[in-house]
Amino acid sequence: MKSVFISQPMNGKSEKEIMKERQRVAGILLTMIGPFNLLDTHFTQPIGTGTPLEYLGESIKYLSQADLAVFCPGWETARGCRVERLCCEEYGVSVVEL
């Protein structure tokens, strides 16, 4: 079963908006690739001091386990998503843009 990483802009979005987008993407993926393991990179508990860079570092740990990374609309303008995309390119993780 493939492990999937979702990269999505989160800055300025509510918890409800973030989760709604993740559910939408999961539905699309299910029809595209069948069953998959979604790597849970939406952190609801604080990490370290809570800086954006710490959260990005934690996300990249999960990205290292992914067979596929899915980039949600708007990823190009979100700095964390851009870094995650570069990691995919540099380390050979397959990418899908929605």
XYZ file of N, CA and C in Angstrom:
294
model
N 0.840 -1.167 0.000
C 0.000 0.000 0.000
C 0.893 1.241 0.000
N 0.562 2.201 -0.855
C 1.364 3.416 -0.951
C 1.139 4.332 0.240
N 2.223 4.966 0.661
C 2.135 6.008 1.687
C 2.099 7.355 0.978
N 1.138 8.192 1.370
C 0.907 9.467 0.691
C 1.085 10.624 1.664
N 1.768 11.635 1.183
C 2.019 12.876 1.919
C 1.230 13.980 1.232
N 0.464 14.745 1.986
C -0.276 15.875 1.416
C 0.410 17.167 1.833
N 0.763 17.974 0.842
C 1.337 19.283 1.085
C 0.272 20.311 0.743
N -0.090 21.112 1.735
C -1.150 22.090 1.509
C -0.853 23.381 2.248
N -1.199 24.508 1.658
C -1.056 25.775 2.374
C -1.959 25.771 3.606
N -1.426 26.199 4.744
C -2.206 26.207 5.983
C -2.274 27.585 6.624
N -1.320 28.444 6.302
C -1.258 29.754 6.931
C -2.551 30.530 6.689
N -3.146 31.006 7.769
C -4.356 31.805 7.667
C -5.635 31.003 7.489
N -5.531 29.669 7.534
C -6.715 28.827 7.358
C -7.148 28.247 8.698
N -8.449 28.063 8.826
C -8.975 27.476 10.057
C -8.738 25.973 10.051
N -8.839 25.395 11.237
C -8.720 23.943 11.383
C -9.734 23.240 10.479
N -10.943 23.768 10.436
C -12.011 23.185 9.622
C -11.662 23.238 8.129
N -11.123 24.349 7.672
C -10.744 24.482 6.262
C -9.622 23.511 5.897
N -8.653 23.377 6.778
C -7.524 22.468 6.537
C -8.017 21.028 6.425
N -8.835 20.621 7.377
C -9.327 19.240 7.370
C -10.252 18.967 6.179
N -11.048 19.929 5.804
C -11.934 19.768 4.644
C -11.117 19.529 3.374
N -10.041 20.279 3.211
C -9.181 20.103 2.039
C -8.505 18.735 2.060
N -8.042 18.304 3.214
C -7.405 16.985 3.314
C -8.388 15.880 2.956
N -9.620 16.003 3.405
C -10.644 15.006 3.080
C -10.958 15.012 1.583
N -11.006 16.198 1.003
C -11.260 16.306 -0.442
C -10.148 15.606 -1.230
N -8.924 15.879 -0.856
C -7.772 15.282 -1.530
C -7.768 13.767 -1.337
N -8.072 13.305 -0.146
C -8.116 11.859 0.115
C -9.140 11.178 -0.791
N -10.283 11.816 -1.001
C -11.295 11.257 -1.897
C -10.801 11.151 -3.328
N -10.122 12.179 -3.793
C -9.561 12.165 -5.147
C -8.530 11.045 -5.275
N -7.663 10.932 -4.278
C -6.608 9.909 -4.314
C -7.169 8.501 -4.313
N -8.224 8.294 -3.554
C -8.832 6.971 -3.496
C -9.280 6.519 -4.877
N -9.841 7.434 -5.665
C -10.259 7.072 -7.024
C -9.061 6.938 -7.963
N -7.983 7.677 -7.690
C -6.793 7.631 -8.557
C -5.934 6.393 -8.335
N -5.670 6.079 -7.051
C -4.689 5.024 -6.763
C -5.230 3.895 -5.909
N -6.465 3.988 -5.470
C -7.024 2.962 -4.588
C -6.600 3.203 -3.148
N -6.702 2.176 -2.310
C -6.369 2.351 -0.895
C -4.924 2.816 -0.705
N -4.733 3.655 0.298
C -3.402 4.184 0.579
C -3.297 4.509 2.060
N -2.073 4.689 2.511
C -1.787 5.096 3.880
C -1.504 6.592 3.860
N -2.361 7.384 4.493
C -2.152 8.824 4.553
C -1.249 9.156 5.734
N -0.123 9.765 5.429
C 0.806 10.187 6.477
C 0.215 11.437 7.139
N -0.005 11.376 8.425
C -0.691 12.455 9.131
C 0.287 13.570 9.480
N 0.331 14.569 8.619
C 1.262 15.680 8.824
C 0.539 16.956 9.224
N -0.697 16.830 9.630
C -1.401 17.981 10.194
C -1.301 17.842 11.704
N -0.389 18.607 12.273
C -0.059 18.459 13.687
C -0.992 19.307 14.545
N -1.674 18.655 15.477
C -2.594 19.370 16.352
C -1.975 19.637 17.718
N -0.873 18.981 18.009
C -0.157 19.208 19.261
C 1.087 20.052 18.969
N 1.462 20.926 19.888
C 2.662 21.757 19.665
C 3.915 20.903 19.488
N 4.796 21.395 18.656
C 6.088 20.745 18.427
C 7.167 21.719 18.883
N 8.007 21.290 19.805
C 9.095 22.146 20.288
C 8.583 23.499 20.742
N 9.189 24.527 20.212
C 8.770 25.892 20.552
C 7.661 26.393 19.632
N 7.286 25.564 18.663
C 6.169 25.916 17.790
C 6.515 26.821 16.631
N 7.779 26.893 16.273
C 8.139 27.750 15.143
C 7.771 27.058 13.828
N 7.477 27.851 12.805
C 7.160 27.261 11.506
C 8.256 26.320 11.008
N 9.499 26.652 11.258
C 10.598 25.813 10.789
C 10.612 24.460 11.496
N 10.245 24.422 12.769
C 10.155 23.139 13.467
C 9.064 22.264 12.863
N 7.914 22.857 12.556
C 6.828 22.106 11.926
C 7.242 21.607 10.552
N 7.954 22.437 9.801
C 8.429 22.013 8.485
C 9.401 20.844 8.621
N 10.296 20.911 9.589
C 11.237 19.813 9.824
C 10.521 18.510 10.132
N 9.477 18.599 10.937
C 8.692 17.401 11.274
C 7.993 16.856 10.027
N 7.471 17.763 9.208
C 6.814 17.346 7.956
C 7.792 16.632 7.032
N 8.992 17.134 6.956
C 9.990 16.521 6.078
C 10.342 15.110 6.567
N 10.316 14.892 7.868
C 10.515 13.534 8.378
C 9.463 12.586 7.797
N 8.218 13.039 7.792
C 7.143 12.222 7.227
C 7.304 12.078 5.715
N 7.702 13.141 5.058
C 7.905 13.098 3.612
C 8.922 12.026 3.234
N 9.890 11.785 4.110
C 10.910 10.770 3.824
C 10.315 9.367 3.761
N 9.105 9.180 4.287
C 8.437 7.877 4.275
C 7.452 7.734 3.116
N 7.258 8.800 2.350
C 6.212 8.825 1.326
C 6.637 8.184 0.007
N 5.670 7.500 -0.595
C 5.836 7.020 -1.961
C 5.350 8.076 -2.946
N 4.440 8.922 -2.474
C 3.801 9.923 -3.317
C 3.515 11.160 -2.484
N 3.800 12.331 -3.054
C 3.456 13.601 -2.413
C 2.449 14.313 -3.299
N 1.358 14.757 -2.686
C 0.295 15.444 -3.404
C 0.319 16.905 -2.981
N 0.365 17.794 -3.973
C 0.427 19.222 -3.711
C -0.902 19.866 -4.056
N -1.499 20.490 -3.048
C -2.813 21.122 -3.183
C -2.692 22.479 -3.859
N -3.795 22.964 -4.416
C -3.776 24.293 -5.044
C -3.223 25.351 -4.087
N -2.405 26.230 -4.640
C -1.800 27.297 -3.861
C -0.446 26.952 -3.280
N 0.029 25.731 -3.519
C 1.304 25.313 -2.928
C 2.451 26.219 -3.357
N 2.341 26.783 -4.560
C 3.436 27.590 -5.113
C 3.705 28.847 -4.288
N 2.723 29.319 -3.549
C 2.890 30.556 -2.787
C 3.130 30.305 -1.304
N 3.168 29.055 -0.891
C 3.402 28.713 0.514
C 4.845 28.227 0.670
N 5.625 28.931 1.461
C 7.060 28.618 1.529
C 7.325 27.195 1.990
N 6.567 26.670 2.962
C 6.771 25.294 3.410
C 6.498 24.299 2.293
N 5.432 24.528 1.545
C 5.101 23.643 0.418
C 6.200 23.683 -0.642
N 6.746 24.872 -0.888
C 7.821 24.981 -1.887
C 9.051 24.190 -1.446
N 9.375 24.237 -0.160
C 10.518 23.466 0.356
C 10.228 21.975 0.239
N 9.005 21.564 0.581
C 8.633 20.151 0.456
C 8.728 19.700 -0.992
N 8.333 20.541 -1.916
C 8.415 20.196 -3.338
C 9.865 20.024 -3.765
N 10.721 20.911 -3.328
C 12.145 20.800 -3.641
C 12.718 19.500 -3.088
N 12.313 19.136 -1.878
C 12.765 17.870 -1.286
C 12.342 16.693 -2.167
N 11.114 16.732 -2.660
C 10.632 15.659 -3.538
C 11.498 15.554 -4.787
N 11.779 16.701 -5.390
C 12.594 16.710 -6.606
C 14.004 16.200 -6.343
N 14.598 16.646 -5.258
C 15.980 16.286 -4.943
C 16.133 14.840 -4.471
N 15.075 14.278 -3.868
C 15.177 12.950 -3.281
C 14.285 11.905 -3.956
N 13.699 12.254 -5.097
C 13.014 11.265 -5.910
C 11.659 10.798 -5.417
N 10.932 11.636 -4.687
C 9.576 11.283 -4.273
C 8.621 11.679 -5.397
N 7.773 10.760 -5.822
C 6.816 11.055 -6.889
C 5.861 12.149 -6.445
N 5.460 12.979 -7.426
C 4.640 14.159 -7.131
C 3.392 14.177 -8.004
N 2.283 14.603 -7.392
C 1.045 14.886 -8.116
C 0.590 16.268 -7.685
N 0.263 17.121 -8.645
C -0.298 18.428 -8.345
C -1.773 18.413 -8.633
N -2.561 18.941 -7.713
C -4.005 19.037 -7.925
C -4.358 20.449 -8.323
